[in-house]
XYZ file of C-alpha atoms in Angstrom:
771
model
C 27.046 5.008 20.042
C 29.656 7.410 21.688
C 29.359 5.432 24.871
C 30.132 2.219 23.036
C 33.317 3.455 21.755
C 35.249 3.679 25.168
C 34.688 0.161 26.407
C 35.807 -1.362 23.097
C 39.024 0.733 22.729
C 41.591 -0.450 25.018
C 45.096 0.659 25.764
C 46.583 -1.484 22.983
C 44.233 -1.700 20.105
C 46.540 -3.642 17.898
C 46.103 -6.760 20.132
C 42.827 -6.154 21.720
C 39.964 -8.548 21.061
C 36.498 -8.310 22.132
C 35.821 -10.627 24.904
C 34.076 -13.816 23.735
C 34.547 -13.176 20.159
C 37.258 -13.239 17.398
C 36.935 -9.754 16.581
C 40.254 -7.832 16.616
C 39.344 -4.104 16.763
C 42.106 -2.681 14.819
C 41.926 -5.267 12.204
C 38.230 -5.006 11.728
C 38.430 -1.216 11.263
C 41.345 -1.467 8.980
C 39.461 -4.069 6.733
C 36.379 -1.879 6.768
C 38.392 1.290 5.682
C 39.909 -0.677 2.885
C 36.319 -1.913 1.830
C 35.041 1.683 1.711
C 38.187 3.199 -0.323
C 38.499 0.388 -2.744
C 35.094 -1.303 -3.545
C 33.898 -0.590 -7.009
C 30.149 -1.353 -7.648
C 29.033 -3.277 -10.757
C 26.521 -1.520 -12.853
C 22.963 -3.009 -13.182
C 22.528 -5.153 -16.172
C 18.849 -4.382 -16.555
C 19.512 -0.699 -16.898
C 22.280 -1.406 -19.379
C 19.861 -3.489 -21.602
C 17.196 -0.694 -21.363
C 19.414 2.380 -21.945
C 21.497 0.634 -24.811
C 23.920 2.891 -26.426
C 23.339 5.724 -23.856
C 24.681 3.513 -21.134
C 28.116 4.422 -19.859
C 30.309 2.224 -17.883
C 31.856 4.078 -14.989
C 34.545 2.534 -12.701
C 35.028 4.255 -9.336
C 34.674 3.639 -5.637
C 31.201 3.461 -4.622
C 31.051 4.408 -1.004
C 33.178 7.678 -0.873
C 30.696 9.204 -3.485
C 27.871 7.813 -1.261
C 29.388 9.420 1.939
C 29.673 12.599 0.177
C 26.179 12.786 -1.011
C 24.940 11.858 2.469
C 26.823 14.609 3.943
C 25.539 17.272 1.472
C 22.009 16.256 1.946
C 22.626 16.600 5.742
C 21.514 12.987 6.527
C 22.835 11.080 9.448
C 22.974 7.445 8.071
C 24.901 5.535 5.325
C 23.379 2.506 3.821
C 25.767 -0.384 3.552
C 24.915 -3.167 1.119
C 26.077 -6.471 2.792
C 26.155 -8.139 -0.655
C 29.052 -5.743 -1.471
C 30.942 -6.525 1.720
C 30.419 -10.223 1.365
C 31.892 -10.035 -2.336
C 34.945 -7.921 -0.926
C 35.585 -9.605 2.460
C 33.753 -12.686 3.450
C 35.555 -12.944 6.805
C 34.412 -9.275 7.764
C 30.931 -10.140 6.634
C 30.869 -13.234 8.705
C 31.888 -11.314 11.819
C 29.126 -8.750 11.071
C 26.507 -11.381 10.975
C 27.696 -13.314 14.111
C 28.788 -10.380 16.192
C 26.801 -7.359 15.226
C 26.772 -5.632 18.597
C 30.589 -5.441 18.495
C 31.164 -4.839 14.646
C 28.554 -2.143 14.124
C 30.033 0.275 16.687
C 33.392 -0.111 14.902
C 31.950 0.670 11.550
C 30.300 3.780 12.943
C 33.763 4.852 14.446
C 35.453 4.267 11.124
C 32.732 5.804 8.878
C 32.978 9.050 10.958
C 36.680 9.166 10.592
C 36.251 8.710 6.750
C 33.576 11.384 6.812
C 36.089 13.720 8.766
C 38.695 13.185 6.006
C 36.163 13.993 3.155
C 35.186 17.248 5.042
C 38.758 18.393 5.680
C 39.597 17.903 1.942
C 36.553 19.894 0.662
C 36.704 23.638 1.409
C 32.795 24.316 1.213
C 32.025 21.312 3.263
C 34.731 22.187 5.960
C 33.037 25.510 6.459
C 29.588 24.286 6.537
C 29.743 21.101 8.588
C 32.878 21.617 10.814
C 32.326 22.948 14.277
C 35.891 23.946 15.188
C 38.066 24.388 12.254
C 39.859 21.759 10.164
C 41.133 19.719 13.353
C 37.685 20.234 15.278
C 35.115 17.460 15.326
C 32.380 17.020 13.042
C 29.044 18.723 14.080
C 27.223 15.581 13.381
C 27.726 11.734 13.580
C 26.885 9.113 10.810
C 25.686 5.679 11.465
C 26.076 2.590 9.355
C 22.844 0.903 8.347
C 23.413 -2.660 7.161
C 20.889 -4.361 4.626
C 20.587 -6.899 1.933
C 22.068 -9.843 3.784
C 23.033 -13.025 1.854
C 20.216 -15.112 3.754
C 16.735 -13.809 4.477
C 14.916 -15.826 7.043
C 11.269 -16.186 7.788
C 9.822 -15.162 11.250
C 8.964 -18.831 12.101
C 12.389 -19.818 10.902
C 14.435 -17.876 13.653
C 15.536 -20.163 16.377
C 17.855 -19.855 19.462
C 21.103 -20.008 17.364
C 20.088 -16.685 15.843
C 19.974 -14.841 19.181
C 22.393 -11.753 19.073
C 23.062 -12.319 15.487
C 22.272 -9.995 12.465
C 19.035 -11.247 10.814
C 16.852 -10.167 7.695
C 13.159 -10.751 7.798
C 10.374 -9.738 5.429
C 6.783 -9.094 6.472
C 3.927 -6.598 6.513
C 3.658 -3.894 9.350
C 0.313 -4.104 11.223
C 0.612 -1.808 14.091
C 2.997 1.001 14.992
C 3.170 2.439 18.501
C 3.733 6.058 19.677
C 7.320 7.379 20.057
C 8.975 6.043 23.213
C 12.003 7.554 24.941
C 15.183 5.263 24.704
C 17.894 6.091 27.288
C 21.340 6.789 25.733
C 23.142 8.591 28.471
C 22.343 8.240 32.362
C 23.064 11.021 34.803
C 23.265 9.899 38.368
C 23.452 11.932 41.708
C 24.217 10.804 45.243
C 21.210 11.076 47.558
C 23.437 11.533 50.726
C 25.926 14.191 49.727
C 24.647 15.302 46.339
C 27.828 14.421 44.394
C 27.188 14.005 40.558
C 29.686 11.489 38.687
C 30.477 11.517 35.094
C 27.505 10.470 32.841
C 27.148 6.886 32.088
C 26.715 5.786 28.573
C 24.644 2.804 27.498
C 26.852 -0.300 26.650
C 25.227 -3.006 24.609
C 21.908 -2.090 26.115
C 22.904 -2.102 29.634
C 23.611 0.912 32.017
C 26.313 0.302 34.611
C 25.182 2.082 37.719
C 27.785 3.325 40.147
C 27.741 1.141 43.282
C 29.709 3.410 45.539
C 29.788 7.385 45.770
C 33.330 8.722 45.146
C 32.767 11.593 47.531
C 31.220 10.159 50.641
C 31.961 6.487 49.780
C 28.136 5.514 50.422
C 27.031 2.377 48.876
C 24.052 2.083 46.544
C 23.100 5.755 47.201
C 22.943 6.904 43.375
C 19.527 8.031 42.040
C 18.800 8.695 38.352
C 17.862 12.213 37.350
C 15.684 11.731 34.340
C 15.618 15.484 33.304
C 19.376 15.261 32.966
C 19.643 12.086 30.945
C 19.858 11.943 27.230
C 17.070 9.971 25.240
C 16.661 9.023 21.520
C 13.446 8.305 19.688
C 12.204 4.591 19.674
C 9.099 3.075 18.328
C 7.697 -0.400 18.486
C 6.353 -1.825 15.245
C 4.687 -5.203 14.976
C 5.318 -7.298 11.892
C 3.211 -10.004 10.441
C 4.110 -12.646 7.831
C 2.967 -11.956 4.210
C 0.518 -14.487 2.924
C 2.886 -15.786 0.202
C 5.332 -16.897 2.997
C 2.759 -18.755 5.340
C 3.026 -22.527 4.988
C -0.157 -24.741 4.210
C -2.539 -24.780 7.027
C -0.721 -22.459 9.102
C -1.730 -18.910 10.518
C 0.572 -15.892 10.093
C 3.279 -15.205 12.670
C 3.694 -11.913 14.386
C 7.013 -10.361 15.677
C 7.675 -7.306 17.700
C 10.463 -5.003 16.202
C 11.936 -1.668 17.530
C 13.069 1.031 15.403
C 15.355 4.089 16.344
C 16.209 7.537 15.359
C 15.766 8.121 11.627
C 13.377 5.132 11.134
C 10.772 6.513 13.571
C 7.615 7.444 11.882
C 9.147 6.280 8.565
C 6.878 3.040 8.354
C 3.168 2.793 8.631
C 0.698 -0.103 9.025
C 0.228 -1.814 5.708
C 3.907 -1.349 4.468
C 5.655 -4.541 3.079
C 9.077 -4.272 4.542
C 12.349 -6.036 4.751
C 13.947 -5.351 8.213
C 17.503 -5.971 9.043
C 18.388 -6.033 12.771
C 19.792 -7.769 15.740
C 17.645 -10.746 16.983
C 17.357 -10.390 20.877
C 15.796 -12.404 23.579
C 14.595 -10.875 26.645
C 13.616 -12.590 30.026
C 10.269 -11.907 31.310
C 9.223 -12.214 35.131
C 6.549 -14.675 36.283
C 4.724 -11.609 38.044
C 5.629 -7.961 37.944
C 6.562 -7.796 41.731
C 8.592 -10.942 41.635
C 12.184 -11.643 40.504
C 11.490 -15.177 39.245
C 12.013 -15.402 35.472
C 9.990 -17.504 32.998
C 11.824 -20.362 31.293
C 10.476 -18.938 27.768
C 12.082 -15.729 26.753
C 10.407 -12.912 24.828
C 12.159 -12.356 21.441
C 12.246 -9.169 19.270
C 14.450 -7.468 16.866
C 16.349 -4.185 17.167
C 16.002 -2.909 13.693
C 19.235 -1.290 11.884
C 17.647 -0.964 8.502
C 14.241 -0.722 7.024
C 13.733 -1.413 3.279
C 10.366 -1.050 1.713
C 8.931 -3.057 -1.052
C 9.835 -0.437 -3.596
C 12.860 0.759 -5.693
C 15.437 2.620 -3.485
C 12.771 3.223 -0.879
C 13.782 3.170 2.663
C 12.167 4.595 5.664
C 15.027 6.982 6.172
C 14.927 8.243 2.614
C 11.169 8.744 2.948
C 11.434 10.663 6.179
C 14.283 13.059 4.967
C 12.399 13.763 1.585
C 9.168 14.746 3.639
C 11.160 16.787 6.078
C 12.873 18.585 3.092
C 9.748 19.306 1.418
C 9.185 22.539 3.490
C 7.017 25.184 2.026
C 6.131 23.024 -0.908
C 4.181 20.702 1.413
C 2.385 23.442 2.896
C 1.422 24.972 -0.446
C 0.101 21.763 -1.394
C -2.641 21.881 1.176
C -0.806 19.689 3.682
C -1.061 16.754 1.398
C 2.528 15.669 2.005
C 1.395 12.245 3.393
C 1.278 10.810 -0.258
C 4.072 8.481 -1.253
C 7.456 10.053 -1.697
C 10.273 8.148 -3.170
C 13.744 8.507 -4.500
C 14.987 7.158 -7.700
C 18.485 7.127 -9.113
C 19.504 9.000 -12.529
C 19.986 5.770 -14.377
C 16.258 4.532 -13.238
C 14.788 7.748 -14.218
C 16.518 7.581 -17.712
C 15.157 3.985 -18.172
C 11.553 5.047 -17.158
C 11.752 7.914 -19.594
C 12.929 5.659 -22.405
C 9.974 3.403 -21.664
C 7.434 6.248 -21.786
C 8.807 7.470 -25.125
C 8.032 4.240 -26.874
C 5.039 4.872 -29.369
C 3.178 1.767 -28.167
C 3.597 2.213 -24.605
C -0.210 1.954 -24.079
C -0.468 -1.346 -25.777
C 2.843 -2.666 -23.950
C 1.324 -1.833 -20.430
C -1.898 -3.753 -21.455
C 0.303 -6.743 -22.646
C 2.322 -6.662 -19.384
C -0.812 -6.571 -16.956
C -1.474 -10.214 -16.303
C -0.031 -11.615 -19.603
C -1.347 -15.203 -18.783
C -4.982 -13.838 -18.958
C -6.264 -14.024 -22.503
C -7.768 -10.745 -24.086
C -10.017 -8.716 -21.769
C -8.129 -5.570 -23.060
C -10.637 -2.964 -22.029
C -10.736 -4.528 -18.533
C -7.001 -4.325 -18.336
C -6.958 -0.647 -19.511
C -9.439 0.216 -16.660
C -7.317 -1.829 -14.039
C -4.124 0.138 -15.423
C -5.947 3.489 -15.055
C -6.630 2.285 -11.378
C -2.957 1.397 -10.703
C -1.759 4.825 -12.007
C -4.596 6.697 -10.503
C -5.343 10.525 -10.948
C -3.736 13.506 -9.506
C -4.121 14.588 -5.919
C -5.892 17.918 -5.639
C -6.682 19.952 -2.485
C -9.193 22.870 -2.623
C -8.437 26.118 -0.910
C -11.090 25.113 1.651
C -8.900 22.254 2.639
C -11.208 19.572 0.926
C -9.397 16.839 -0.920
C -10.736 15.729 -4.211
C -10.848 11.819 -4.643
C -8.044 10.715 -7.082
C -8.442 6.953 -6.710
C -10.232 5.062 -9.225
C -12.687 2.112 -8.137
C -13.386 -0.729 -10.424
C -16.025 -3.619 -10.149
C -15.680 -6.745 -12.173
C -18.897 -8.733 -12.557
C -19.496 -11.835 -14.706
C -19.657 -15.571 -15.015
C -17.596 -17.871 -13.094
C -14.405 -18.909 -14.775
C -13.747 -15.539 -16.614
C -10.302 -14.826 -14.920
C -11.681 -12.251 -12.392
C -9.695 -13.709 -9.457
C -6.711 -14.098 -11.592
C -6.717 -10.450 -12.519
C -7.219 -9.542 -8.831
C -4.484 -11.580 -7.564
C -1.961 -10.300 -10.260
C -2.910 -6.713 -9.266
C -2.216 -7.433 -5.597
C 1.128 -8.778 -6.288
C 1.830 -5.956 -8.626
C 0.655 -3.128 -6.201
C 3.451 -2.212 -3.922
C 0.909 -1.613 -1.052
C -2.509 -3.337 -0.644
C -4.588 -5.964 1.031
C -6.298 -8.841 -0.618
C -9.473 -10.133 1.211
C -12.578 -12.039 0.419
C -16.216 -10.908 0.867
C -17.211 -13.892 2.966
C -14.274 -13.802 5.459
C -14.551 -10.036 5.918
C -16.436 -8.177 8.556
C -17.130 -4.445 9.036
C -14.577 -4.012 11.707
C -11.978 -6.205 9.749
C -12.342 -3.931 6.841
C -12.287 -0.573 8.931
C -10.701 -0.814 12.405
C -11.329 -2.436 15.583
C -10.577 -1.826 19.229
C -8.344 -4.349 21.149
C -6.481 -4.592 24.438
C -2.802 -4.446 24.149
C -1.244 -7.514 25.719
C 1.790 -5.578 27.043
C 0.337 -2.283 28.245
C -3.162 -3.660 29.033
C -4.587 -0.522 27.400
C -7.227 -0.168 24.584
C -5.591 0.452 21.339
C -6.906 0.695 17.666
C -6.028 -1.842 15.200
C -6.355 -0.908 11.436
C -8.476 -2.930 9.052
C -8.021 -3.789 5.438
C -9.120 -0.496 4.068
C -6.847 1.477 6.457
C -3.964 -0.916 5.928
C -4.181 -0.335 2.146
C -4.049 3.400 2.328
C -2.520 4.836 -0.682
C -2.660 1.349 -2.316
C -5.403 -0.949 -3.559
C -7.736 -3.089 -1.594
C -8.731 -6.031 -3.604
C -12.150 -7.568 -2.513
C -13.046 -10.995 -3.960
C -16.575 -12.493 -3.766
C -17.951 -9.014 -3.391
C -21.613 -10.268 -3.628
C -21.258 -12.602 -0.723
C -20.409 -9.865 1.886
C -22.541 -9.148 4.816
C -24.563 -6.009 4.804
C -22.809 -4.590 7.910
C -19.431 -5.038 6.133
C -20.791 -3.853 2.676
C -22.104 -0.539 4.540
C -18.573 0.015 5.884
C -17.429 0.859 2.427
C -19.679 3.659 1.688
C -17.599 6.372 3.428
C -14.217 4.828 2.520
C -15.021 4.861 -1.068
C -16.267 8.338 -1.648
C -14.872 10.356 1.313
C -11.651 8.265 1.648
C -11.809 8.100 5.430
C -12.999 5.856 8.202
C -14.730 7.516 11.097
C -14.803 5.545 14.514
C -16.206 6.058 17.788
C -15.554 2.955 20.054
C -14.531 2.461 23.735
C -13.731 6.025 24.168
C -11.608 6.308 21.112
C -12.961 8.853 18.558
C -11.069 9.374 15.390
C -10.842 9.618 11.682
C -8.596 7.420 9.826
C -7.133 7.909 6.236
C -8.526 5.150 3.712
C -7.169 6.792 0.412
C -7.378 3.346 -1.293
C -8.609 2.185 -4.543
C -11.243 -0.716 -4.469
C -10.917 -3.485 -6.950
C -13.856 -5.802 -6.428
C -15.315 -8.857 -8.228
C -18.738 -10.205 -7.901
C -20.754 -13.317 -9.400
C -24.410 -12.988 -10.531
C -26.987 -14.202 -7.949
C -27.904 -17.141 -10.249
C -24.345 -18.080 -10.942
C -24.855 -17.119 -14.540
C -25.416 -13.611 -15.755
C -28.971 -12.995 -17.151
C -28.846 -10.505 -20.167
C -32.690 -9.886 -19.790
C -32.038 -8.546 -16.276
C -30.261 -5.449 -15.183
C -27.005 -5.394 -13.172
C -28.911 -4.535 -10.139
C -31.224 -7.578 -10.486
C -28.219 -9.754 -11.239
C -25.909 -8.820 -8.623
C -28.471 -7.834 -5.859
C -26.178 -5.113 -4.409
C -27.342 -1.773 -3.044
C -27.493 0.969 -5.633
C -25.645 3.560 -3.401
C -22.633 1.261 -3.374
C -22.643 0.508 -7.083
C -22.753 4.294 -7.849
C -19.328 4.740 -6.205
C -17.687 2.642 -8.692
C -15.928 4.525 -11.687
C -15.927 1.561 -13.918
C -18.193 -1.513 -13.750
C -17.166 -4.136 -16.251
C -19.223 -7.017 -17.337
C -17.179 -10.281 -18.189
C -19.652 -12.656 -19.765
C -18.895 -16.371 -21.070
C -20.306 -16.301 -24.458
C -20.042 -19.455 -26.711
C -17.996 -18.542 -29.896
C -16.176 -21.302 -31.842
C -13.305 -19.193 -33.026
C -12.705 -17.467 -29.751
C -13.080 -20.840 -27.894
C -10.380 -22.242 -30.058
C -7.900 -19.364 -29.492
C -8.553 -19.320 -25.705
C -8.031 -23.107 -25.411
C -4.676 -22.868 -27.343
C -3.718 -20.077 -25.003
C -4.394 -22.095 -21.921
C -2.623 -25.241 -23.161
C 0.494 -23.220 -24.176
C 0.695 -22.019 -20.485
C 1.044 -25.543 -19.562
C 3.574 -26.437 -22.382
C 6.259 -23.763 -22.513
C 8.264 -25.529 -25.294
C 5.223 -24.822 -27.461
C 5.402 -21.141 -26.789
C 8.313 -20.233 -28.989
C 6.313 -18.539 -31.711
C 5.207 -15.924 -29.110
C 8.749 -14.892 -28.307
C 8.384 -11.667 -30.337
C 5.217 -10.715 -28.254
C 7.065 -11.621 -25.021
C 9.769 -9.057 -25.742
C 7.515 -6.271 -25.609
C 6.077 -7.368 -22.034
C 7.595 -5.219 -19.270
C 9.073 -7.396 -16.356
C 6.875 -7.249 -13.196
C 9.672 -5.565 -11.045
C 10.154 -2.957 -13.635
C 6.466 -2.371 -14.282
C 6.062 -1.835 -10.394
C 8.836 0.640 -10.381
C 7.447 2.322 -13.398
C 4.022 2.828 -11.786
C 5.481 3.952 -8.271
C 7.518 6.517 -10.374
C 4.576 7.758 -12.293
C 2.517 8.000 -9.037
C 5.211 9.962 -7.243
C 6.656 12.138 -9.887
C 4.137 12.723 -12.571
C 1.274 15.276 -11.919
C -0.361 16.022 -15.250
C -2.372 19.048 -15.540
C -5.628 19.520 -17.680
C -5.109 21.848 -20.782
C -7.769 24.192 -21.984
C -8.653 21.842 -25.148
C -8.823 18.839 -22.777
C -11.069 20.697 -20.240
C -13.470 21.606 -23.074
C -13.580 18.039 -24.512
C -14.482 16.800 -20.999
C -17.363 19.305 -20.865
C -18.545 18.383 -24.463
C -18.463 14.527 -23.635
C -20.449 15.372 -20.394
C -23.106 17.386 -22.271
C -23.400 14.796 -25.144
C -23.877 11.916 -22.809
C -26.568 13.933 -21.005
C -28.201 14.804 -24.290
C -28.312 11.091 -25.262
C -30.818 10.550 -22.427
C -33.090 13.330 -23.502
C -33.482 11.939 -27.117
C -33.736 8.184 -26.015
C -37.267 7.033 -26.909
C -38.657 10.537 -26.593
C -38.384 10.373 -22.745
C -35.951 12.024 -20.341
C -33.428 9.306 -19.004
C -30.477 10.237 -16.951
C -27.402 8.583 -18.856
C -24.693 10.576 -16.923
C -24.196 12.285 -13.533
C -21.471 14.495 -12.185
C -19.911 11.330 -10.780
C -19.249 10.161 -14.410
C -17.665 13.434 -15.182
C -15.206 13.248 -12.089
C -14.484 9.763 -13.306
C -13.555 11.079 -16.767
C -11.099 13.556 -15.235
C -9.479 10.717 -12.996
C -9.173 8.380 -16.062
C -7.887 11.149 -18.264
C -5.085 11.918 -15.775
C -4.342 8.316 -15.200
C -3.809 7.853 -19.008
C -1.533 10.841 -19.084
C 0.497 9.454 -16.237
C 1.099 6.224 -18.313
C 3.199 8.185 -20.871
C 4.670 10.324 -17.946
C 3.061 13.371 -19.688
C 3.067 16.878 -17.952
C -0.348 17.629 -19.373
C -3.546 15.921 -20.156
C -4.239 16.041 -24.039
C -7.520 15.565 -25.928
C -6.354 11.948 -26.925
C -6.387 11.052 -23.329
C -9.871 12.506 -22.789
C -11.168 10.484 -25.958
C -9.736 7.282 -24.572
C -11.241 7.945 -20.985
C -14.616 8.605 -22.636
C -14.458 5.391 -24.587
C -13.642 3.351 -21.468
C -16.553 5.022 -19.512
C -18.910 4.396 -22.589
C -17.765 0.670 -22.856
C -18.555 0.166 -19.126
C -21.889 2.106 -19.044
C -23.036 0.123 -22.222
C -22.367 -3.160 -20.351
C -23.547 -2.128 -16.903
C -26.126 0.636 -17.306
C -28.254 -0.502 -20.330
C -31.828 -1.166 -19.731
C -32.717 -4.674 -20.973
C -36.467 -3.415 -21.457
C -35.370 -0.538 -23.857
C -31.778 -1.076 -24.867
C -30.744 2.282 -23.739
C -28.211 3.599 -21.275
C -30.008 4.577 -18.016
C -27.936 5.589 -14.953
C -30.982 5.384 -12.765
C -30.201 1.556 -12.856
C -27.045 2.343 -11.002
C -28.093 5.274 -8.931
C -31.564 4.014 -7.674
C -31.781 0.319 -8.918
C -34.854 1.081 -10.949
C -34.772 2.156 -14.582
C -36.963 5.088 -15.929
C -38.777 2.819 -18.262
C -39.674 0.361 -15.330
C -40.585 3.297 -13.187
C -43.003 4.517 -16.033
C -44.589 0.947 -16.394
C -45.318 0.849 -12.786
C -46.862 4.357 -12.676
C -49.212 3.172 -15.647
C -50.027 0.037 -13.817
C -50.803 1.780 -10.573
C -53.292 4.067 -12.490
C -54.883 0.954 -14.105
C -55.327 -0.873 -10.661
C -56.829 2.446 -9.151
C -59.391 2.657 -12.103
C -60.361 -1.005 -11.813
C -60.944 -0.759 -8.094
C -62.846 2.461 -8.338
C -65.285 1.002 -10.780
C -66.124 -2.105 -8.598
C -68.678 -1.953 -5.764
C -67.146 -1.783 -2.397
C -63.987 -0.687 -4.230
C -62.269 -3.940 -3.298
C -61.105 -7.030 -5.188
C -59.222 -10.351 -4.530
C -55.691 -10.627 -5.920
C -56.917 -13.393 -8.489
C -59.796 -11.236 -9.678
C -57.616 -8.106 -10.103
C -55.152 -10.113 -12.086
C -57.904 -11.377 -14.261
C -59.024 -7.725 -14.805
C -55.634 -6.578 -15.639
C -55.143 -9.416 -18.177
C -58.394 -8.394 -19.995
C -57.446 -4.671 -19.830
C -53.796 -4.893 -21.026
C -53.613 -8.384 -22.715
C -51.782 -11.468 -21.796
C -48.370 -10.211 -22.989
C -48.467 -6.778 -21.182
C -49.995 -7.983 -17.955
C -47.663 -8.060 -14.932
C -46.551 -11.278 -13.234
C -47.976 -12.331 -9.927
C -44.816 -11.457 -8.148
C -44.548 -7.986 -9.861
C -48.228 -7.403 -8.887
C -47.620 -8.148 -5.178
C -44.409 -6.038 -5.141
C -46.364 -3.079 -6.479
C -49.157 -3.769 -3.938
C -46.818 -3.670 -0.985
C -45.427 -0.232 -2.265
C -48.895 1.121 -2.585
C -49.870 -0.343 0.780
C -46.848 1.359 2.483
C -47.655 4.768 0.881
C -51.242 4.536 2.117
C -52.988 4.455 -1.239
C -54.244 0.797 -0.972
C -55.213 -1.581 1.854
C -54.165 -4.973 1.632
C -55.823 -7.557 4.072
C -55.074 -11.084 3.413
C -56.083 -11.596 -0.226
C -58.381 -8.742 -0.411
C -57.312 -5.395 -1.807
C -59.253 -2.281 -1.102
C -58.771 1.305 -2.525
C -57.940 3.742 0.329
């Protein structure tokens, strides 16, 4: 920006206009200074309603305090809300939108002059940030980052009239390149006499190369010395349209953007962002060695400001917060990758007031998908997934999983997809996909050829894009086996390992999986286990912390209430009697902010009483299997104990508590028991048997099969030739066990195949022989 100051400032700035525009340099700077000095920000009405009597209206200029805060934090950019500028000076706002290449450098000059005045009037700041005394220049330069334009455009809505204008677009980041050097100051040297002229600064994206040497008058003799030039950081990020903004029947558009300086490494694939920048068009050559240009230009956006989909969350703030963590990040085992955000004092006070309400738990349950009737326990489990547990890193560097995985299984039409779509909208970071339309590489990562550099690059899949978020997978039972196998590592180790096309890497996939599945026969059969209904591998089911069964049971009273609730959604006028309940519902934006605040600021620790309660619950659940029907049945595993810890921490986060109390452990144990009673109950005995989830076969069924195997061997050994046909064997079993206890034909053949594979029987056609 230093190089842009000189071409703009002429000898008489009072009457100087930038060529081709209506921008008067002196007038624009004077208007901007008046705006900075006089604009007073109105307070947020939402915070006033939440804080009530504690809210204090303060009337003072907004931006001098903001600039002072930026200087004290040692940052290099000032965020300028364009809505404030539009309300104060519409003409200056219009010039900013139509001529950003000229106006933004003028804003930078003015903001640095204002910052210099602030520093010179503050003794401590003058000593710390001035380089050469009171009259000396500042030891840093500030840049203005404009955001929150009046009009936000879609990617497909940008047209040639927007070229070189300031635009604001929203989307999701799909890929981010490595850091690129961006030339800011060029240093030339004459190849004939060695003369070096003054460095040339970049002016509106162009470098004016000296045509003639001032020493020897040689023409076109200048060469660029790269090691003497000045470069800044630059990064290319590709942004894709979000699903809710794609028109019917269309595919999402993709746009190239370039971020600079503070924004570099501030955004990651999967982030939903709003980018404000200059829309540019770049001519492309027909061939690399020809000067002929194509008629169609390549468009991209030079980004000025990046705003993530979160409260007060910008890429710059996240970068600066991570950079200032210092030793704390190292003591945390290098786990500084987790979400770091900044909140204002008013927002934190509003969050604390919400957390201190006595019915905070029930309010959160009512606020999650209020259009879905009842299913309170399912909503409590999903809330635990949204808040998640606390991140922990052992001394060995191993990271303990803090994310909660939830599986919703049940009959069609029981609001499973409604809950998932609401969670996807509520979660600030996440991907929604369907089982039928997902492949293994689409979930993890795939290798493709970059169209610009023609090199093999790695593209992130759904699990990697939803890192530190929630991955919603609908129609989980209809996924292919390859796609389902890709989830095993991500759901437990929280990583995705790849070795493709010479690219060997391990990607982070610290995501919570929310999946929904329908039974294989459309309707859930209570006489069969979850494994027999879903037909999912047991190794995958065991990785879910909570498995909820949502069944459609006929009940006259419940059906009438559900029907009235559904009709009331289509008839808002008849919903007036529920106004009292709607007052306790937290708005979606505030709920999202509350969840983000709890995730980033609240790290509850286990108390001694809570730890003892966790141990007692685990031992009690194990004891239930020992006393069940006089046989040893596994009713709980160490994975259930880890789930109890995660759920207890999530329940403590809902109250913004610093410690996990016994009440949180009790509620977590209740949720686990509810889920186990639904999903891990053996339909033959009615007892909880974790072998159904772990291995797919209950202990009672295993015992029955073992007894049947002994009966078959005794029958075959008593016959001459030690062989029988299948029909004769079935007749003998019915006589021995009776009609009711005898196995079916399918069960008998399944057992025969297992015994044949183990070498204890030989099956040839219809003849069964004892080995």
